[in-house]
PDB file of C-alpha atoms in Angstrom:
ATOM      1  CA  MET K  16     175.382 232.081  43.427  1.00 48.00           C
ATOM      2  CA  PRO K  17     173.997 230.960  40.068  1.00 47.00           C
ATOM      3  CA  THR K  18     175.220 232.553  36.873  1.00 51.00           C
ATOM      4  CA  GLY K  19     173.451 232.479  33.558  1.00 52.00           C
ATOM      5  CA  SER K  20     173.343 233.133  29.869  1.00 49.00           C
ATOM      6  CA  SER K  21     170.633 233.426  27.296  1.00 46.00           C
ATOM      7  CA  SER K  22     169.940 233.641  23.633  1.00 46.00           C
ATOM      8  CA  ALA K  23     166.770 234.425  21.796  1.00 43.00           C
ATOM      9  CA  ALA K  24     166.082 234.404  18.086  1.00 41.00           C
ATOM     10  CA  PRO K  25     163.400 233.705  15.591  1.00 37.00           C
ATOM     11  CA  TYR K  26     163.252 229.929  15.308  1.00 36.00           C
ATOM     12  CA  GLY K  27     165.146 228.707  12.306  1.00 38.00           C
ATOM     13  CA  HIS K  28     168.077 231.148  12.405  1.00 34.00           C
ATOM     14  CA  ARG K  29     171.484 230.403  13.825  1.00 34.00           C
ATOM     15  CA  GLU K  30     174.325 232.869  13.755  1.00 34.00           C
ATOM     16  CA  GLY K  31     176.854 231.932  11.119  1.00 35.00           C
ATOM     17  CA  ALA K  32     174.600 229.225   9.715  1.00 35.00           C
ATOM     18  CA  GLY K  33     174.568 228.601   5.997  1.00 35.00           C
ATOM     19  CA  PRO K  34     172.529 225.793   4.457  1.00 35.00           C
ATOM     20  CA  ALA K  35     172.042 224.295   7.920  1.00 36.00           C
ATOM     21  CA  ALA K  36     170.005 227.307   9.079  1.00 37.00           C
ATOM     22  CA  GLY K  37     166.704 226.186  10.493  1.00 37.00           C
ATOM     23  CA  LYS K  38     168.065 222.933  11.855  1.00 35.00           C
ATOM     24  CA  ARG K  39     168.248 222.630  15.595  1.00 36.00           C
ATOM     25  CA  GLY K  40     171.752 221.911  16.725  1.00 37.00           C
ATOM     26  CA  GLY K  41     173.148 220.374  19.847  1.00 38.00           C
ATOM     27  CA  GLY K  42     174.678 222.096  22.815  1.00 38.00           C
ATOM     28  CA  GLY K  43     176.886 225.085  22.317  1.00 37.00           C
ATOM     29  CA  GLU K  44     175.118 226.607  19.331  1.00 34.00           C
ATOM     30  CA  VAL K  45     174.934 230.373  19.293  1.00 33.00           C
ATOM     31  CA  VAL K  46     171.531 231.762  18.478  1.00 36.00           C
ATOM     32  CA  SER K  47     171.330 235.264  17.097  1.00 34.00           C
ATOM     33  CA  GLY K  48     168.656 237.904  17.633  1.00 38.00           C
ATOM     34  CA  LEU K  49     168.643 238.699  13.908  1.00 34.00           C
ATOM     35  CA  PRO K  50     165.604 238.015  11.722  1.00 38.00           C
ATOM     36  CA  ALA K  51     165.515 234.772   9.775  1.00 39.00           C
ATOM     37  CA  ALA K  52     167.435 234.993   6.521  1.00 37.00           C
ATOM     38  CA  ARG K  53     164.646 233.618   4.330  1.00 40.00           C
ATOM     39  CA  LYS K  54     162.519 236.471   3.000  1.00 43.00           C
ATOM     40  CA  ASP K  55     159.870 234.194   1.503  1.00 37.00           C
ATOM     41  CA  ARG K  56     158.775 233.028   4.939  1.00 47.00           C
ATOM     42  CA  LYS K  57     157.204 235.017   7.771  1.00 58.00           C
ATOM     43  CA  VAL K  58     158.712 234.511  11.197  1.00 56.00           C
ATOM     44  CA  THR K  59     155.988 232.688  13.114  1.00 79.00           C
ATOM     45  CA  HIS K  60     158.197 230.830  15.600  1.00 81.00           C
ATOM     46  CA  SER K  61     160.764 232.015  18.076  1.00 87.00           C
ATOM     47  CA  ARG K  62     163.340 230.246  20.176  1.00 92.00           C
ATOM     48  CA  ILE K  63     164.412 231.286  23.651  1.00 94.00           C
ATOM     49  CA  SER K  64     167.228 229.524  25.479  1.00 97.00           C
ATOM     50  CA  VAL K  65     168.533 230.464  28.923  1.00 98.00           C
ATOM     51  CA  SER K  66     170.841 228.677  31.327  1.00 98.00           C
ATOM     52  CA  VAL K  67     172.183 229.092  34.847  1.00 98.00           C
ATOM     53  CA  GLU K  68     174.694 227.283  37.010  1.00 98.00           C
ATOM     54  CA  ALA K  69     173.485 225.622  40.217  1.00 98.00           C
ATOM     55  CA  ALA K  70     175.453 224.400  43.223  1.00 98.00           C
ATOM     56  CA  ALA K  71     173.044 221.465  43.616  1.00 98.00           C
ATOM     57  CA  GLY K  72     173.513 218.307  41.594  1.00 98.00           C
ATOM     58  CA  PRO K  73     171.182 217.179  38.796  1.00 98.00           C
ATOM     59  CA  GLN K  74     169.140 214.791  40.977  1.00 98.00           C
ATOM     60  CA  GLN K  75     168.208 217.526  43.472  1.00 98.00           C
ATOM     61  CA  VAL K  76     167.540 220.166  40.797  1.00 99.00           C
ATOM     62  CA  PHE K  77     165.398 217.779  38.731  1.00 99.00           C
ATOM     63  CA  SER K  78     163.423 216.804  41.825  1.00 98.00           C
ATOM     64  CA  VAL K  79     162.535 220.439  42.593  1.00 99.00           C
ATOM     65  CA  LEU K  80     162.008 221.289  38.905  1.00 99.00           C
ATOM     66  CA  THR K  81     159.448 218.523  38.425  1.00 98.00           C
ATOM     67  CA  ASP K  82     157.611 219.035  41.706  1.00 98.00           C
ATOM     68  CA  TRP K  83     154.883 220.816  39.739  1.00 98.00           C
ATOM     69  CA  PRO K  84     152.954 222.315  42.692  1.00 97.00           C
ATOM     70  CA  ARG K  85     156.220 223.991  43.831  1.00 98.00           C
ATOM     71  CA  HIS K  86     156.588 225.955  40.584  1.00 97.00           C
ATOM     72  CA  GLY K  87     155.096 228.976  42.318  1.00 97.00           C
ATOM     73  CA  GLU K  88     158.170 229.042  44.573  1.00 98.00           C
ATOM     74  CA  TRP K  89     160.580 229.671  41.704  1.00 98.00           C
ATOM     75  CA  MET K  90     158.805 230.326  38.400  1.00 97.00           C
ATOM     76  CA  VAL K  91     157.928 234.012  38.186  1.00 96.00           C
ATOM     77  CA  LEU K  92     154.163 234.684  38.471  1.00 95.00           C
ATOM     78  CA  THR K  93     153.293 231.034  37.732  1.00 96.00           C
ATOM     79  CA  ARG K  94     151.423 228.276  39.555  1.00 97.00           C
ATOM     80  CA  ALA K  95     151.348 224.750  38.101  1.00 98.00           C
ATOM     81  CA  HIS K  96     149.677 221.423  38.779  1.00 98.00           C
ATOM     82  CA  VAL K  97     149.245 217.984  37.236  1.00 99.00           C
ATOM     83  CA  ALA K  98     146.002 217.964  35.235  1.00 98.00           C
ATOM     84  CA  ALA K  99     146.083 214.298  34.130  1.00 99.00           C
ATOM     85  CA  GLY K 100     148.385 211.332  34.630  1.00 99.00           C
ATOM     86  CA  ASP K 101     151.159 211.086  37.189  1.00 98.00           C
ATOM     87  CA  GLY K 102     153.139 214.157  36.094  1.00 98.00           C
ATOM     88  CA  ARG K 103     156.207 211.950  35.707  1.00 98.00           C
ATOM     89  CA  SER K 104     155.756 210.277  32.331  1.00 99.00           C
ATOM     90  CA  PRO K 105     155.075 211.056  28.676  1.00 99.00           C
ATOM     91  CA  GLY K 106     151.401 211.717  28.098  1.00 99.00           C
ATOM     92  CA  SER K 107     150.845 213.314  31.501  1.00 99.00           C
ATOM     93  CA  ARG K 108     149.201 216.720  31.258  1.00 99.00           C
ATOM     94  CA  LEU K 109     150.125 219.832  33.189  1.00 99.00           C
ATOM     95  CA  ALA K 110     148.406 223.178  33.632  1.00 98.00           C
ATOM     96  CA  ALA K 111     150.190 226.384  34.596  1.00 98.00           C
ATOM     97  CA  PHE K 112     148.544 229.730  35.274  1.00 97.00           C
ATOM     98  CA  THR K 113     150.763 232.763  34.738  1.00 94.00           C
ATOM     99  CA  GLY K 114     149.527 236.098  36.009  1.00 94.00           C
ATOM    100  CA  VAL K 115     148.635 238.211  39.002  1.00 94.00           C
ATOM    101  CA  GLY K 116     145.463 237.282  40.862  1.00 92.00           C
ATOM    102  CA  PRO K 117     142.789 236.347  38.321  1.00 92.00           C
ATOM    103  CA  VAL K 118     144.461 238.260  35.458  1.00 94.00           C
ATOM    104  CA  GLY K 119     146.705 236.078  33.322  1.00 94.00           C
ATOM    105  CA  PHE K 120     146.609 233.062  31.047  1.00 93.00           C
ATOM    106  CA  LEU K 121     146.485 229.283  31.299  1.00 96.00           C
ATOM    107  CA  ASP K 122     149.316 227.305  29.698  1.00 96.00           C
ATOM    108  CA  THR K 123     148.317 223.676  29.153  1.00 98.00           C
ATOM    109  CA  MET K 124     151.048 221.163  28.359  1.00 98.00           C
ATOM    110  CA  GLU K 125     151.670 217.505  27.673  1.00 99.00           C
ATOM    111  CA  ILE K 126     154.897 215.839  28.777  1.00 99.00           C
ATOM    112  CA  THR K 127     156.593 214.440  25.664  1.00 99.00           C
ATOM    113  CA  GLU K 128     159.907 213.316  27.172  1.00 99.00           C
ATOM    114  CA  TRP K 129     160.786 212.203  30.687  1.00 99.00           C
ATOM    115  CA  ASP K 130     164.400 211.214  31.377  1.00 99.00           C
ATOM    116  CA  PRO K 131     165.331 211.894  35.024  1.00 98.00           C
ATOM    117  CA  PRO K 132     167.493 213.476  36.228  1.00 98.00           C
ATOM    118  CA  THR K 133     168.398 215.258  32.999  1.00 98.00           C
ATOM    119  CA  THR K 134     165.426 216.036  30.749  1.00 99.00           C
ATOM    120  CA  VAL K 135     161.741 216.883  30.802  1.00 99.00           C
ATOM    121  CA  ALA K 136     160.120 218.165  27.607  1.00 99.00           C
ATOM    122  CA  VAL K 137     156.589 219.397  26.973  1.00 99.00           C
ATOM    123  CA  ARG K 138     154.314 220.350  24.113  1.00 98.00           C
ATOM    124  CA  HIS K 139     152.340 223.517  24.866  1.00 97.00           C
ATOM    125  CA  THR K 140     148.709 222.957  23.857  1.00 97.00           C
ATOM    126  CA  GLY K 141     146.976 226.108  25.078  1.00 93.00           C
ATOM    127  CA  ARG K 142     145.184 228.839  23.180  1.00 89.00           C
ATOM    128  CA  LEU K 143     147.897 231.433  23.770  1.00 87.00           C
ATOM    129  CA  VAL K 144     151.080 229.409  24.318  1.00 89.00           C
ATOM    130  CA  ARG K 145     151.839 226.799  21.665  1.00 92.00           C
ATOM    131  CA  GLY K 146     155.091 225.110  20.769  1.00 96.00           C
ATOM    132  CA  THR K 147     157.605 223.033  22.690  1.00 98.00           C
ATOM    133  CA  GLY K 148     159.667 223.479  25.815  1.00 98.00           C
ATOM    134  CA  VAL K 149     162.470 221.510  27.410  1.00 99.00           C
ATOM    135  CA  PHE K 150     164.384 221.679  30.670  1.00 99.00           C
ATOM    136  CA  ARG K 151     167.785 220.007  30.796  1.00 99.00           C
ATOM    137  CA  VAL K 152     169.808 219.545  33.976  1.00 99.00           C
ATOM    138  CA  LEU K 153     173.400 218.789  33.052  1.00 99.00           C
ATOM    139  CA  PRO K 154     176.086 217.673  35.513  1.00 98.00           C
ATOM    140  CA  ARG K 155     179.066 219.998  35.877  1.00 98.00           C
ATOM    141  CA  GLU K 156     182.580 218.719  36.278  1.00 96.00           C
ATOM    142  CA  GLY K 157     183.511 219.180  39.910  1.00 95.00           C
ATOM    143  CA  GLY K 158     179.901 219.156  41.113  1.00 96.00           C
ATOM    144  CA  GLY K 159     176.733 221.104  40.680  1.00 98.00           C
ATOM    145  CA  SER K 160     174.760 221.387  37.483  1.00 98.00           C
ATOM    146  CA  THR K 161     173.806 223.606  34.581  1.00 99.00           C
ATOM    147  CA  ILE K 162     170.068 224.165  34.151  1.00 99.00           C
ATOM    148  CA  VAL K 163     168.951 224.899  30.588  1.00 99.00           C
ATOM    149  CA  TRP K 164     165.445 226.084  29.618  1.00 98.00           C
ATOM    150  CA  GLU K 165     164.579 226.189  25.921  1.00 98.00           C
ATOM    151  CA  GLU K 166     161.287 227.142  24.315  1.00 97.00           C
ATOM    152  CA  GLU K 167     160.345 227.042  20.638  1.00 95.00           C
ATOM    153  CA  LEU K 168     157.106 228.978  20.529  1.00 92.00           C
ATOM    154  CA  ASP K 169     154.493 229.700  17.903  1.00 89.00           C
ATOM    155  CA  LEU K 170     153.997 233.448  18.071  1.00 82.00           C
ATOM    156  CA  PRO K 171     150.380 234.365  18.913  1.00 80.00           C
ATOM    157  CA  PHE K 172     148.279 237.202  17.471  1.00 78.00           C
ATOM    158  CA  GLY K 173     149.382 236.912  13.821  1.00 78.00           C
ATOM    159  CA  PRO K 174     151.081 240.010  12.379  1.00 83.00           C
ATOM    160  CA  ILE K 175     150.715 241.931  15.653  1.00 81.00           C
ATOM    161  CA  GLY K 176     152.519 239.153  17.508  1.00 78.00           C
ATOM    162  CA  ARG K 177     155.328 239.120  14.942  1.00 80.00           C
ATOM    163  CA  LEU K 178     155.743 242.898  15.235  1.00 81.00           C
ATOM    164  CA  GLY K 179     155.589 242.904  19.032  1.00 80.00           C
ATOM    165  CA  TRP K 180     157.851 239.908  19.651  1.00 81.00           C
ATOM    166  CA  PRO K 181     161.141 241.857  19.355  1.00 84.00           C
ATOM    167  CA  LEU K 182     159.906 244.033  22.242  1.00 87.00           C
ATOM    168  CA  VAL K 183     158.606 241.143  24.365  1.00 83.00           C
ATOM    169  CA  ARG K 184     161.443 238.654  23.725  1.00 86.00           C
ATOM    170  CA  PRO K 185     164.112 240.327  25.936  1.00 90.00           C
ATOM    171  CA  ALA K 186     161.697 240.626  28.868  1.00 90.00           C
ATOM    172  CA  ASN K 187     160.643 237.003  28.410  1.00 89.00           C
ATOM    173  CA  ALA K 188     164.274 235.819  28.414  1.00 94.00           C
ATOM    174  CA  ALA K 189     164.985 237.906  31.537  1.00 96.00           C
ATOM    175  CA  LEU K 190     161.998 236.381  33.372  1.00 96.00           C
ATOM    176  CA  PHE K 191     163.087 232.862  32.334  1.00 97.00           C
ATOM    177  CA  ARG K 192     166.612 233.569  33.614  1.00 98.00           C
ATOM    178  CA  LEU K 193     165.280 234.973  36.916  1.00 98.00           C
ATOM    179  CA  SER K 194     163.100 231.878  37.321  1.00 98.00           C
ATOM    180  CA  LEU K 195     166.070 229.558  36.751  1.00 98.00           C
ATOM    181  CA  ARG K 196     168.156 231.481  39.284  1.00 98.00           C
ATOM    182  CA  ARG K 197     165.369 231.038  41.811  1.00 99.00           C
ATOM    183  CA  LEU K 198     165.194 227.306  40.951  1.00 99.00           C
ATOM    184  CA  ALA K 199     168.966 226.986  41.431  1.00 98.00           C
ATOM    185  CA  GLU K 200     168.777 228.680  44.834  1.00 98.00           C
ATOM    186  CA  LEU K 201     165.763 226.641  45.956  1.00 98.00           C
ATOM    187  CA  SER K 202     167.471 223.401  44.870  1.00 98.00           C
ATOM    188  CA  GLY K 203     170.499 224.217  47.010  1.00 93.00           C
ATOM    189  CA  ARG K 204     168.532 224.506  50.261  1.00 88.00           C
TER     190      ARG K 204
END
């Protein structure tokens, strides 16, 4: 059974960070849900990071993760496909529709990093979703893997988006975590 954790904060704020605040750290950093410390700058970006444990090894998880047409099997309310390129190299373009029936939004992306079986990163290029995303599949000692999903998003809708994000962020993180749990289970079949 997969387990998970998450953190979500305005991009550029790390708990306990002094002058290094705003710099993206490596694994293990704790991200706080507190507003960014700098008052001279409006929060226009937000970071979400969730992770789950999977019984399957990195090769199997990465294979299911990057089988783009199968995203509908594990990613909540989302269908994806390769829009250009091979879907397995930087520069390839992906399109994902998130919604119910015809109501939803299109998330267009470009693969910016491809390093199987550990990392696939994208740049979101759509009208609504902009920013970067990365999936990491890390081997666990003794077998299995840890799946990490991180997004650094430009908040849409200007001031309304900034005001609404604290309400939307927890639901978004919960949906990401649920999706990763489903990916972990699907990878173990």
